[in-house]
């Protein structure tokens, strides 16, 4: 087992040099993947990294919509997703056709779409956001009437922070974050009364209300690092615990609930990264017309979040 792991890491390092590849990993990936990645970050930081990438190949350890976003931002690169079936159930809760219908019902609204969506849906949007920059982007927009898709929980959080905007929410959600219940939060707060509760805005509004801090994975990591507090309850996907524990060894972190795991984010393994580099699989391509229109919404996000 150890021998196989050592072999895989050695081969991955050899192949990434030989193929001029970078390995990018989302913070929800398993620890072994985070340890070999050139960058570990949230969707926003990974988008910026891919947009300015010099390497010829990007191996994206994450889920499909992230690899698609990398391809849209770096169309001349070969973008590989090591696990073909790593998708996002929230991204699958909206289609371009459904969004076109909603736009017809609200002809004066602009469309702000969470990056957790397909290229086709991005192509029907005016601007994309991530959980790191949603507030900044929406505050910077002059428009007041906004269709926000697909995450109704992130949308509700943004609406609560921007009362001057009128957000019309698509009925989607992240199954991993959505399942955290108020009763569970109250229970864990009772168990660890001296811990701060840090939560992701993909959680439901009644759970978000109980938080000491609300932020994206990157913001949660930064907050925990800078805080003088010593104990934290973490309300986001378990992958974030790897970085939190590695970078704050004198602090204690409790995961909100043991099942706080995105199965799709856990599909990528050292074996699949090795296979991906060796055989150039699974290459992500986006039809040119969709790529051009989706690119506009991502470019506008990068512009407004400067
Ligand atoms: S954690 Fe939620 S939003 Fe992220 S990939 Fe998994 S299902 Fe999608």
PDB file of C-alpha atoms and ligand atoms in Angstrom:
ATOM      1  CA  UNK A   1       0.000   0.000   0.000  1.00  0.00           C
ATOM      2  CA  UNK A   2       2.731   2.455   1.051  1.00  0.00           C
ATOM      3  CA  UNK A   3       4.844   1.283  -1.885  1.00  0.00           C
ATOM      4  CA  UNK A   4       1.998   1.932  -4.342  1.00  0.00           C
ATOM      5  CA  UNK A   5       1.424   5.401  -2.874  1.00  0.00           C
ATOM      6  CA  UNK A   6       5.132   6.261  -3.181  1.00  0.00           C
ATOM      7  CA  UNK A   7       5.162   4.965  -6.762  1.00  0.00           C
ATOM      8  CA  UNK A   8       2.100   7.049  -7.681  1.00  0.00           C
ATOM      9  CA  UNK A   9       3.496  10.254  -6.184  1.00  0.00           C
ATOM     10  CA  UNK A  10       6.822   9.711  -7.967  1.00  0.00           C
ATOM     11  CA  UNK A  11       5.121   9.061 -11.301  1.00  0.00           C
ATOM     12  CA  UNK A  12       2.731  12.001 -10.907  1.00  0.00           C
ATOM     13  CA  UNK A  13       5.711  14.281 -10.263  1.00  0.00           C
ATOM     14  CA  UNK A  14       7.578  12.892 -13.269  1.00  0.00           C
ATOM     15  CA  UNK A  15       4.561  13.185 -15.590  1.00  0.00           C
ATOM     16  CA  UNK A  16       3.614  16.699 -14.520  1.00  0.00           C
ATOM     17  CA  UNK A  17       7.121  17.878 -15.381  1.00  0.00           C
ATOM     18  CA  UNK A  18       7.246  15.940 -18.649  1.00  0.00           C
ATOM     19  CA  UNK A  19       3.810  17.211 -19.785  1.00  0.00           C
ATOM     20  CA  UNK A  20       4.174  20.728 -18.397  1.00  0.00           C
ATOM     21  CA  UNK A  21       1.099  20.227 -16.237  1.00  0.00           C
ATOM     22  CA  UNK A  22      -0.197  21.834 -13.064  1.00  0.00           C
ATOM     23  CA  UNK A  23      -2.399  20.022 -10.592  1.00  0.00           C
ATOM     24  CA  UNK A  24      -5.062  22.208  -9.041  1.00  0.00           C
ATOM     25  CA  UNK A  25      -7.222  20.997  -6.175  1.00  0.00           C
ATOM     26  CA  UNK A  26     -10.319  22.287  -4.475  1.00  0.00           C
ATOM     27  CA  UNK A  27     -10.219  22.464  -0.666  1.00  0.00           C
ATOM     28  CA  UNK A  28     -12.837  19.686  -0.475  1.00  0.00           C
ATOM     29  CA  UNK A  29     -10.470  17.123  -2.045  1.00  0.00           C
ATOM     30  CA  UNK A  30      -9.001  14.310   0.066  1.00  0.00           C
ATOM     31  CA  UNK A  31      -5.777  15.110   1.961  1.00  0.00           C
ATOM     32  CA  UNK A  32      -3.552  13.012  -0.343  1.00  0.00           C
ATOM     33  CA  UNK A  33      -4.665  15.072  -3.340  1.00  0.00           C
ATOM     34  CA  UNK A  34      -4.264  18.377  -1.516  1.00  0.00           C
ATOM     35  CA  UNK A  35      -0.700  17.324  -0.584  1.00  0.00           C
ATOM     36  CA  UNK A  36       0.416  16.796  -4.209  1.00  0.00           C
ATOM     37  CA  UNK A  37      -1.394  19.808  -5.714  1.00  0.00           C
ATOM     38  CA  UNK A  38       0.358  22.937  -7.007  1.00  0.00           C
ATOM     39  CA  UNK A  39      -2.477  24.963  -5.524  1.00  0.00           C
ATOM     40  CA  UNK A  40      -5.285  24.142  -3.107  1.00  0.00           C
ATOM     41  CA  UNK A  41      -8.006  26.770  -2.981  1.00  0.00           C
ATOM     42  CA  UNK A  42     -11.682  27.605  -3.387  1.00  0.00           C
ATOM     43  CA  UNK A  43     -13.426  28.119  -6.741  1.00  0.00           C
ATOM     44  CA  UNK A  44     -12.603  31.830  -6.979  1.00  0.00           C
ATOM     45  CA  UNK A  45      -8.864  31.480  -6.369  1.00  0.00           C
ATOM     46  CA  UNK A  46      -8.692  28.458  -8.667  1.00  0.00           C
ATOM     47  CA  UNK A  47     -10.463  30.418 -11.434  1.00  0.00           C
ATOM     48  CA  UNK A  48      -7.937  33.232 -11.167  1.00  0.00           C
ATOM     49  CA  UNK A  49      -5.047  30.757 -11.095  1.00  0.00           C
ATOM     50  CA  UNK A  50      -6.281  28.927 -14.224  1.00  0.00           C
ATOM     51  CA  UNK A  51      -6.946  32.205 -16.074  1.00  0.00           C
ATOM     52  CA  UNK A  52      -3.302  33.238 -15.668  1.00  0.00           C
ATOM     53  CA  UNK A  53      -1.788  29.777 -16.091  1.00  0.00           C
ATOM     54  CA  UNK A  54       1.375  29.284 -18.195  1.00  0.00           C
ATOM     55  CA  UNK A  55       1.484  25.469 -18.124  1.00  0.00           C
ATOM     56  CA  UNK A  56       0.145  23.498 -21.104  1.00  0.00           C
ATOM     57  CA  UNK A  57      -2.052  21.115 -19.112  1.00  0.00           C
ATOM     58  CA  UNK A  58      -4.352  21.704 -16.133  1.00  0.00           C
ATOM     59  CA  UNK A  59      -5.333  18.619 -14.124  1.00  0.00           C
ATOM     60  CA  UNK A  60      -8.404  19.731 -12.202  1.00  0.00           C
ATOM     61  CA  UNK A  61      -9.040  17.787  -8.997  1.00  0.00           C
ATOM     62  CA  UNK A  62     -12.573  18.870  -8.254  1.00  0.00           C
ATOM     63  CA  UNK A  63     -15.907  18.456  -9.989  1.00  0.00           C
ATOM     64  CA  UNK A  64     -17.032  18.912 -13.565  1.00  0.00           C
ATOM     65  CA  UNK A  65     -18.230  22.540 -13.460  1.00  0.00           C
ATOM     66  CA  UNK A  66     -14.856  23.620 -12.029  1.00  0.00           C
ATOM     67  CA  UNK A  67     -12.901  21.937 -14.830  1.00  0.00           C
ATOM     68  CA  UNK A  68     -15.304  23.504 -17.345  1.00  0.00           C
ATOM     69  CA  UNK A  69     -14.683  26.936 -15.808  1.00  0.00           C
ATOM     70  CA  UNK A  70     -10.932  26.330 -16.109  1.00  0.00           C
ATOM     71  CA  UNK A  71     -11.377  25.461 -19.810  1.00  0.00           C
ATOM     72  CA  UNK A  72     -13.492  28.586 -20.382  1.00  0.00           C
ATOM     73  CA  UNK A  73     -10.851  30.770 -18.739  1.00  0.00           C
ATOM     74  CA  UNK A  74      -7.897  29.016 -20.394  1.00  0.00           C
ATOM     75  CA  UNK A  75      -9.298  27.649 -23.681  1.00  0.00           C
ATOM     76  CA  UNK A  76      -5.887  27.036 -25.240  1.00  0.00           C
ATOM     77  CA  UNK A  77      -4.904  24.621 -22.443  1.00  0.00           C
ATOM     78  CA  UNK A  78      -5.688  20.949 -22.186  1.00  0.00           C
ATOM     79  CA  UNK A  79      -7.937  20.639 -19.108  1.00  0.00           C
ATOM     80  CA  UNK A  80      -8.283  17.190 -17.558  1.00  0.00           C
ATOM     81  CA  UNK A  81     -10.785  15.990 -14.964  1.00  0.00           C
ATOM     82  CA  UNK A  82      -9.344  12.790 -13.423  1.00  0.00           C
ATOM     83  CA  UNK A  83     -12.757  11.385 -12.489  1.00  0.00           C
ATOM     84  CA  UNK A  84     -15.271  11.485 -15.325  1.00  0.00           C
ATOM     85  CA  UNK A  85     -18.306  11.123 -13.028  1.00  0.00           C
ATOM     86  CA  UNK A  86     -17.318  13.799 -10.485  1.00  0.00           C
ATOM     87  CA  UNK A  87     -20.273  16.149 -10.866  1.00  0.00           C
ATOM     88  CA  UNK A  88     -22.156  18.594  -8.674  1.00  0.00           C
ATOM     89  CA  UNK A  89     -25.782  17.844  -7.761  1.00  0.00           C
ATOM     90  CA  UNK A  90     -26.456  21.553  -7.218  1.00  0.00           C
ATOM     91  CA  UNK A  91     -25.149  22.432 -10.703  1.00  0.00           C
ATOM     92  CA  UNK A  92     -27.501  19.738 -12.053  1.00  0.00           C
ATOM     93  CA  UNK A  93     -30.514  21.469 -10.443  1.00  0.00           C
ATOM     94  CA  UNK A  94     -30.609  24.068 -13.213  1.00  0.00           C
ATOM     95  CA  UNK A  95     -30.614  23.897 -17.008  1.00  0.00           C
ATOM     96  CA  UNK A  96     -30.105  26.619 -19.610  1.00  0.00           C
ATOM     97  CA  UNK A  97     -33.684  26.060 -20.808  1.00  0.00           C
ATOM     98  CA  UNK A  98     -35.064  26.551 -17.284  1.00  0.00           C
ATOM     99  CA  UNK A  99     -33.062  29.738 -16.839  1.00  0.00           C
ATOM    100  CA  UNK A 100     -34.269  31.090 -20.209  1.00  0.00           C
ATOM    101  CA  UNK A 101     -37.851  30.518 -18.990  1.00  0.00           C
ATOM    102  CA  UNK A 102     -37.170  32.377 -15.753  1.00  0.00           C
ATOM    103  CA  UNK A 103     -35.621  35.277 -17.688  1.00  0.00           C
ATOM    104  CA  UNK A 104     -38.834  35.530 -19.732  1.00  0.00           C
ATOM    105  CA  UNK A 105     -40.818  35.880 -16.493  1.00  0.00           C
ATOM    106  CA  UNK A 106     -38.508  38.671 -15.240  1.00  0.00           C
ATOM    107  CA  UNK A 107     -37.483  40.547 -18.391  1.00  0.00           C
ATOM    108  CA  UNK A 108     -35.922  43.461 -16.482  1.00  0.00           C
ATOM    109  CA  UNK A 109     -33.741  41.350 -14.202  1.00  0.00           C
ATOM    110  CA  UNK A 110     -30.054  40.628 -14.713  1.00  0.00           C
ATOM    111  CA  UNK A 111     -28.834  37.085 -14.100  1.00  0.00           C
ATOM    112  CA  UNK A 112     -26.169  36.381 -11.491  1.00  0.00           C
ATOM    113  CA  UNK A 113     -25.099  32.755 -11.476  1.00  0.00           C
ATOM    114  CA  UNK A 114     -23.077  30.908  -8.894  1.00  0.00           C
ATOM    115  CA  UNK A 115     -19.979  29.362 -10.467  1.00  0.00           C
ATOM    116  CA  UNK A 116     -21.439  25.972  -9.433  1.00  0.00           C
ATOM    117  CA  UNK A 117     -23.300  25.658 -12.745  1.00  0.00           C
ATOM    118  CA  UNK A 118     -22.766  24.236 -16.219  1.00  0.00           C
ATOM    119  CA  UNK A 119     -21.139  26.165 -19.075  1.00  0.00           C
ATOM    120  CA  UNK A 120     -24.564  26.333 -20.812  1.00  0.00           C
ATOM    121  CA  UNK A 121     -26.112  28.017 -17.768  1.00  0.00           C
ATOM    122  CA  UNK A 122     -23.168  30.424 -17.463  1.00  0.00           C
ATOM    123  CA  UNK A 123     -23.679  31.299 -21.132  1.00  0.00           C
ATOM    124  CA  UNK A 124     -27.229  32.465 -20.294  1.00  0.00           C
ATOM    125  CA  UNK A 125     -25.976  34.601 -17.368  1.00  0.00           C
ATOM    126  CA  UNK A 126     -24.782  38.192 -17.114  1.00  0.00           C
ATOM    127  CA  UNK A 127     -22.218  37.574 -14.407  1.00  0.00           C
ATOM    128  CA  UNK A 128     -20.900  34.684 -12.328  1.00  0.00           C
ATOM    129  CA  UNK A 129     -20.031  34.739  -8.645  1.00  0.00           C
ATOM    130  CA  UNK A 130     -18.365  32.442  -6.141  1.00  0.00           C
ATOM    131  CA  UNK A 131     -19.129  32.292  -2.431  1.00  0.00           C
ATOM    132  CA  UNK A 132     -15.948  34.365  -1.856  1.00  0.00           C
ATOM    133  CA  UNK A 133     -16.987  37.261  -4.060  1.00  0.00           C
ATOM    134  CA  UNK A 134     -20.803  37.163  -4.326  1.00  0.00           C
ATOM    135  CA  UNK A 135     -21.353  40.107  -1.959  1.00  0.00           C
ATOM    136  CA  UNK A 136     -18.627  42.225  -3.541  1.00  0.00           C
ATOM    137  CA  UNK A 137     -19.817  41.551  -7.108  1.00  0.00           C
ATOM    138  CA  UNK A 138     -23.504  42.164  -6.384  1.00  0.00           C
ATOM    139  CA  UNK A 139     -22.787  45.369  -4.445  1.00  0.00           C
ATOM    140  CA  UNK A 140     -20.669  46.603  -7.371  1.00  0.00           C
ATOM    141  CA  UNK A 141     -23.497  46.041  -9.874  1.00  0.00           C
ATOM    142  CA  UNK A 142     -25.747  49.013 -10.611  1.00  0.00           C
ATOM    143  CA  UNK A 143     -28.769  46.777 -11.307  1.00  0.00           C
ATOM    144  CA  UNK A 144     -31.322  46.251  -8.523  1.00  0.00           C
ATOM    145  CA  UNK A 145     -33.433  43.369  -9.846  1.00  0.00           C
ATOM    146  CA  UNK A 146     -31.407  40.159  -9.953  1.00  0.00           C
ATOM    147  CA  UNK A 147     -32.191  36.546 -10.771  1.00  0.00           C
ATOM    148  CA  UNK A 148     -29.820  34.559  -8.549  1.00  0.00           C
ATOM    149  CA  UNK A 149     -29.196  30.910  -9.505  1.00  0.00           C
ATOM    150  CA  UNK A 150     -28.909  28.091  -8.647  1.00  0.00           C
ATOM    151  CA  UNK A 151     -28.203  28.222  -4.863  1.00  0.00           C
ATOM    152  CA  UNK A 152     -31.189  29.614  -2.956  1.00  0.00           C
ATOM    153  CA  UNK A 153     -29.239  29.500   0.332  1.00  0.00           C
ATOM    154  CA  UNK A 154     -26.307  31.585  -0.902  1.00  0.00           C
ATOM    155  CA  UNK A 155     -28.886  33.835  -2.595  1.00  0.00           C
ATOM    156  CA  UNK A 156     -30.797  34.288   0.670  1.00  0.00           C
ATOM    157  CA  UNK A 157     -27.564  35.166   2.479  1.00  0.00           C
ATOM    158  CA  UNK A 158     -26.639  37.752  -0.176  1.00  0.00           C
ATOM    159  CA  UNK A 159     -30.171  39.179  -0.030  1.00  0.00           C
ATOM    160  CA  UNK A 160     -29.904  39.544   3.760  1.00  0.00           C
ATOM    161  CA  UNK A 161     -26.665  41.510   3.366  1.00  0.00           C
ATOM    162  CA  UNK A 162     -27.826  43.645   0.424  1.00  0.00           C
ATOM    163  CA  UNK A 163     -31.350  44.873   1.300  1.00  0.00           C
ATOM    164  CA  UNK A 164     -31.157  47.437  -1.499  1.00  0.00           C
ATOM    165  CA  UNK A 165     -31.293  44.617  -4.098  1.00  0.00           C
ATOM    166  CA  UNK A 166     -34.277  42.520  -5.130  1.00  0.00           C
ATOM    167  CA  UNK A 167     -33.089  38.917  -5.531  1.00  0.00           C
ATOM    168  CA  UNK A 168     -35.305  36.379  -7.284  1.00  0.00           C
ATOM    169  CA  UNK A 169     -34.008  32.971  -6.222  1.00  0.00           C
ATOM    170  CA  UNK A 170     -33.745  29.747  -8.209  1.00  0.00           C
ATOM    171  CA  UNK A 171     -34.809  26.753  -6.097  1.00  0.00           C
ATOM    172  CA  UNK A 172     -31.468  24.891  -5.936  1.00  0.00           C
ATOM    173  CA  UNK A 173     -29.153  23.955  -3.096  1.00  0.00           C
ATOM    174  CA  UNK A 174     -26.045  21.981  -2.185  1.00  0.00           C
ATOM    175  CA  UNK A 175     -27.199  18.670  -0.665  1.00  0.00           C
ATOM    176  CA  UNK A 176     -24.102  18.542   1.564  1.00  0.00           C
ATOM    177  CA  UNK A 177     -24.576  21.953   3.204  1.00  0.00           C
ATOM    178  CA  UNK A 178     -28.376  22.025   3.038  1.00  0.00           C
ATOM    179  CA  UNK A 179     -28.720  19.028   5.342  1.00  0.00           C
ATOM    180  CA  UNK A 180     -27.227  20.729   8.427  1.00  0.00           C
ATOM    181  CA  UNK A 181     -30.094  21.238  10.870  1.00  0.00           C
ATOM    182  CA  UNK A 182     -30.625  23.892  13.537  1.00  0.00           C
ATOM    183  CA  UNK A 183     -31.044  21.155  16.178  1.00  0.00           C
ATOM    184  CA  UNK A 184     -27.585  19.754  15.289  1.00  0.00           C
ATOM    185  CA  UNK A 185     -26.015  23.201  15.560  1.00  0.00           C
ATOM    186  CA  UNK A 186     -27.598  23.789  18.982  1.00  0.00           C
ATOM    187  CA  UNK A 187     -26.403  20.389  20.120  1.00  0.00           C
ATOM    188  CA  UNK A 188     -22.777  20.899  19.071  1.00  0.00           C
ATOM    189  CA  UNK A 189     -22.777  24.437  20.502  1.00  0.00           C
ATOM    190  CA  UNK A 190     -23.847  22.937  23.831  1.00  0.00           C
ATOM    191  CA  UNK A 191     -21.016  20.388  23.637  1.00  0.00           C
ATOM    192  CA  UNK A 192     -18.392  23.061  22.826  1.00  0.00           C
ATOM    193  CA  UNK A 193     -19.681  26.309  24.338  1.00  0.00           C
ATOM    194  CA  UNK A 194     -16.285  28.030  24.032  1.00  0.00           C
ATOM    195  CA  UNK A 195     -15.881  27.275  20.301  1.00  0.00           C
ATOM    196  CA  UNK A 196     -16.700  29.755  17.535  1.00  0.00           C
ATOM    197  CA  UNK A 197     -19.110  28.513  14.892  1.00  0.00           C
ATOM    198  CA  UNK A 198     -17.859  29.187  11.329  1.00  0.00           C
ATOM    199  CA  UNK A 199     -20.289  28.409   8.557  1.00  0.00           C
ATOM    200  CA  UNK A 200     -20.539  28.376   4.775  1.00  0.00           C
ATOM    201  CA  UNK A 201     -23.353  30.435   3.193  1.00  0.00           C
ATOM    202  CA  UNK A 202     -24.567  27.362   1.256  1.00  0.00           C
ATOM    203  CA  UNK A 203     -26.225  26.342   4.556  1.00  0.00           C
ATOM    204  CA  UNK A 204     -29.877  27.209   5.181  1.00  0.00           C
ATOM    205  CA  UNK A 205     -30.699  30.731   6.475  1.00  0.00           C
ATOM    206  CA  UNK A 206     -31.858  29.457   9.907  1.00  0.00           C
ATOM    207  CA  UNK A 207     -28.481  27.728  10.380  1.00  0.00           C
ATOM    208  CA  UNK A 208     -26.530  30.724   9.052  1.00  0.00           C
ATOM    209  CA  UNK A 209     -28.267  32.920  11.662  1.00  0.00           C
ATOM    210  CA  UNK A 210     -26.578  30.920  14.438  1.00  0.00           C
ATOM    211  CA  UNK A 211     -23.041  31.487  13.117  1.00  0.00           C
ATOM    212  CA  UNK A 212     -20.267  33.581  14.636  1.00  0.00           C
ATOM    213  CA  UNK A 213     -18.788  33.942  11.152  1.00  0.00           C
ATOM    214  CA  UNK A 214     -20.196  33.282   7.653  1.00  0.00           C
ATOM    215  CA  UNK A 215     -17.777  32.846   4.757  1.00  0.00           C
ATOM    216  CA  UNK A 216     -16.481  30.789   1.852  1.00  0.00           C
ATOM    217  CA  UNK A 217     -13.997  28.002   2.539  1.00  0.00           C
ATOM    218  CA  UNK A 218     -11.123  30.425   1.938  1.00  0.00           C
ATOM    219  CA  UNK A 219     -12.633  32.993   4.286  1.00  0.00           C
ATOM    220  CA  UNK A 220     -13.251  30.335   6.952  1.00  0.00           C
ATOM    221  CA  UNK A 221      -9.601  29.228   6.710  1.00  0.00           C
ATOM    222  CA  UNK A 222      -8.339  32.824   6.951  1.00  0.00           C
ATOM    223  CA  UNK A 223     -10.694  33.661   9.818  1.00  0.00           C
ATOM    224  CA  UNK A 224      -9.592  30.634  11.865  1.00  0.00           C
ATOM    225  CA  UNK A 225      -5.934  31.454  11.228  1.00  0.00           C
ATOM    226  CA  UNK A 226      -6.231  35.068  12.346  1.00  0.00           C
ATOM    227  CA  UNK A 227      -8.650  34.564  15.234  1.00  0.00           C
ATOM    228  CA  UNK A 228      -7.336  34.574  18.806  1.00  0.00           C
ATOM    229  CA  UNK A 229      -9.933  31.901  19.632  1.00  0.00           C
ATOM    230  CA  UNK A 230      -8.622  28.376  20.137  1.00  0.00           C
ATOM    231  CA  UNK A 231     -11.648  26.234  19.282  1.00  0.00           C
ATOM    232  CA  UNK A 232     -13.920  26.229  16.246  1.00  0.00           C
ATOM    233  CA  UNK A 233     -16.911  24.291  15.005  1.00  0.00           C
ATOM    234  CA  UNK A 234     -16.704  24.086  11.206  1.00  0.00           C
ATOM    235  CA  UNK A 235     -19.891  24.113   9.150  1.00  0.00           C
ATOM    236  CA  UNK A 236     -18.664  23.192   5.694  1.00  0.00           C
ATOM    237  CA  UNK A 237     -17.435  20.154   3.757  1.00  0.00           C
ATOM    238  CA  UNK A 238     -14.957  18.022   5.729  1.00  0.00           C
ATOM    239  CA  UNK A 239     -12.073  18.484   3.217  1.00  0.00           C
ATOM    240  CA  UNK A 240     -11.387  21.913   4.681  1.00  0.00           C
ATOM    241  CA  UNK A 241     -10.312  20.257   7.969  1.00  0.00           C
ATOM    242  CA  UNK A 242      -7.048  19.075   6.345  1.00  0.00           C
ATOM    243  CA  UNK A 243      -5.750  22.603   5.792  1.00  0.00           C
ATOM    244  CA  UNK A 244      -7.227  23.973   9.028  1.00  0.00           C
ATOM    245  CA  UNK A 245      -5.485  21.331  11.140  1.00  0.00           C
ATOM    246  CA  UNK A 246      -2.185  21.486   9.208  1.00  0.00           C
ATOM    247  CA  UNK A 247      -1.921  25.255   9.474  1.00  0.00           C
ATOM    248  CA  UNK A 248      -3.208  25.728  13.040  1.00  0.00           C
ATOM    249  CA  UNK A 249      -1.758  22.940  15.115  1.00  0.00           C
ATOM    250  CA  UNK A 250      -2.334  24.770  18.408  1.00  0.00           C
ATOM    251  CA  UNK A 251      -6.074  25.140  17.674  1.00  0.00           C
ATOM    252  CA  UNK A 252      -8.900  22.600  17.850  1.00  0.00           C
ATOM    253  CA  UNK A 253     -11.453  22.088  15.091  1.00  0.00           C
ATOM    254  CA  UNK A 254     -14.709  20.146  15.340  1.00  0.00           C
ATOM    255  CA  UNK A 255     -16.577  19.239  12.170  1.00  0.00           C
ATOM    256  CA  UNK A 256     -20.239  20.283  12.461  1.00  0.00           C
ATOM    257  CA  UNK A 257     -21.443  16.745  11.651  1.00  0.00           C
ATOM    258  CA  UNK A 258     -19.495  13.629  10.741  1.00  0.00           C
ATOM    259  CA  UNK A 259     -21.392  13.107   7.473  1.00  0.00           C
ATOM    260  CA  UNK A 260     -20.554  16.553   6.145  1.00  0.00           C
ATOM    261  CA  UNK A 261     -19.018  15.170   3.003  1.00  0.00           C
ATOM    262  CA  UNK A 262     -19.501  15.723  -0.721  1.00  0.00           C
ATOM    263  CA  UNK A 263     -19.177  12.260  -2.331  1.00  0.00           C
ATOM    264  CA  UNK A 264     -18.282  13.775  -5.710  1.00  0.00           C
ATOM    265  CA  UNK A 265     -15.387  15.718  -4.253  1.00  0.00           C
ATOM    266  CA  UNK A 266     -14.022  12.500  -2.767  1.00  0.00           C
ATOM    267  CA  UNK A 267     -13.894  10.548  -6.036  1.00  0.00           C
ATOM    268  CA  UNK A 268     -10.459  11.768  -7.120  1.00  0.00           C
ATOM    269  CA  UNK A 269      -7.576   9.596  -5.912  1.00  0.00           C
ATOM    270  CA  UNK A 270      -3.829   9.389  -6.559  1.00  0.00           C
ATOM    271  CA  UNK A 271      -4.610   6.519  -8.950  1.00  0.00           C
ATOM    272  CA  UNK A 272      -7.010   8.675 -10.965  1.00  0.00           C
ATOM    273  CA  UNK A 273      -4.601  11.642 -11.106  1.00  0.00           C
ATOM    274  CA  UNK A 274      -1.846   9.306 -12.304  1.00  0.00           C
ATOM    275  CA  UNK A 275      -4.151   7.788 -14.924  1.00  0.00           C
ATOM    276  CA  UNK A 276      -5.262  11.256 -15.974  1.00  0.00           C
ATOM    277  CA  UNK A 277      -1.701  12.469 -16.566  1.00  0.00           C
ATOM    278  CA  UNK A 278      -0.585   9.240 -18.205  1.00  0.00           C
ATOM    279  CA  UNK A 279      -3.494   8.944 -20.668  1.00  0.00           C
ATOM    280  CA  UNK A 280      -4.688  12.559 -20.975  1.00  0.00           C
ATOM    281  CA  UNK A 281      -8.119  11.717 -19.534  1.00  0.00           C
ATOM    282  CA  UNK A 282     -10.782  12.964 -19.216  1.00  0.00           C
ATOM    283  CA  UNK A 283     -10.379  15.964 -21.440  1.00  0.00           C
ATOM    284  CA  UNK A 284     -12.903  18.750 -20.920  1.00  0.00           C
ATOM    285  CA  UNK A 285     -14.145  20.614 -23.973  1.00  0.00           C
ATOM    286  CA  UNK A 286     -16.789  23.305 -24.257  1.00  0.00           C
ATOM    287  CA  UNK A 287     -18.447  24.158 -27.617  1.00  0.00           C
ATOM    288  CA  UNK A 288     -17.005  27.431 -28.917  1.00  0.00           C
ATOM    289  CA  UNK A 289     -20.238  29.463 -29.010  1.00  0.00           C
ATOM    290  CA  UNK A 290     -21.084  28.488 -25.425  1.00  0.00           C
ATOM    291  CA  UNK A 291     -17.499  29.068 -24.307  1.00  0.00           C
ATOM    292  CA  UNK A 292     -17.490  32.623 -25.685  1.00  0.00           C
ATOM    293  CA  UNK A 293     -20.768  33.572 -23.964  1.00  0.00           C
ATOM    294  CA  UNK A 294     -19.882  31.812 -20.684  1.00  0.00           C
ATOM    295  CA  UNK A 295     -16.495  33.530 -20.717  1.00  0.00           C
ATOM    296  CA  UNK A 296     -18.188  36.935 -20.657  1.00  0.00           C
ATOM    297  CA  UNK A 297     -19.950  36.131 -17.384  1.00  0.00           C
ATOM    298  CA  UNK A 298     -16.719  34.868 -15.806  1.00  0.00           C
ATOM    299  CA  UNK A 299     -14.732  37.868 -17.088  1.00  0.00           C
ATOM    300  CA  UNK A 300     -17.334  40.220 -15.631  1.00  0.00           C
ATOM    301  CA  UNK A 301     -16.970  38.426 -12.284  1.00  0.00           C
ATOM    302  CA  UNK A 302     -13.185  38.851 -12.352  1.00  0.00           C
ATOM    303  CA  UNK A 303     -13.632  42.507 -13.289  1.00  0.00           C
ATOM    304  CA  UNK A 304     -16.201  43.344 -10.586  1.00  0.00           C
ATOM    305  CA  UNK A 305     -14.364  41.466  -7.840  1.00  0.00           C
ATOM    306  CA  UNK A 306     -11.041  43.302  -8.275  1.00  0.00           C
TER     307      UNK A 306
HETATM  308  S1  LIG B   1     -20.078  20.432  -1.964  1.00  0.00           S
HETATM  309 FE1  LIG B   1     -22.126  20.872  -2.792  1.00  0.00          FE
HETATM  310  S2  LIG B   1     -21.837  22.529  -4.234  1.00  0.00           S
HETATM  311 FE2  LIG B   1     -19.803  21.637  -3.834  1.00  0.00          FE
HETATM  312  S3  LIG B   1     -19.548  20.104  -5.446  1.00  0.00           S
HETATM  313 FE3  LIG B   1     -20.438  19.041  -3.697  1.00  0.00          FE
HETATM  314  S4  LIG B   1     -22.663  19.127  -4.079  1.00  0.00           S
HETATM  315 FE4  LIG B   1     -21.727  20.644  -5.423  1.00  0.00          FE
END
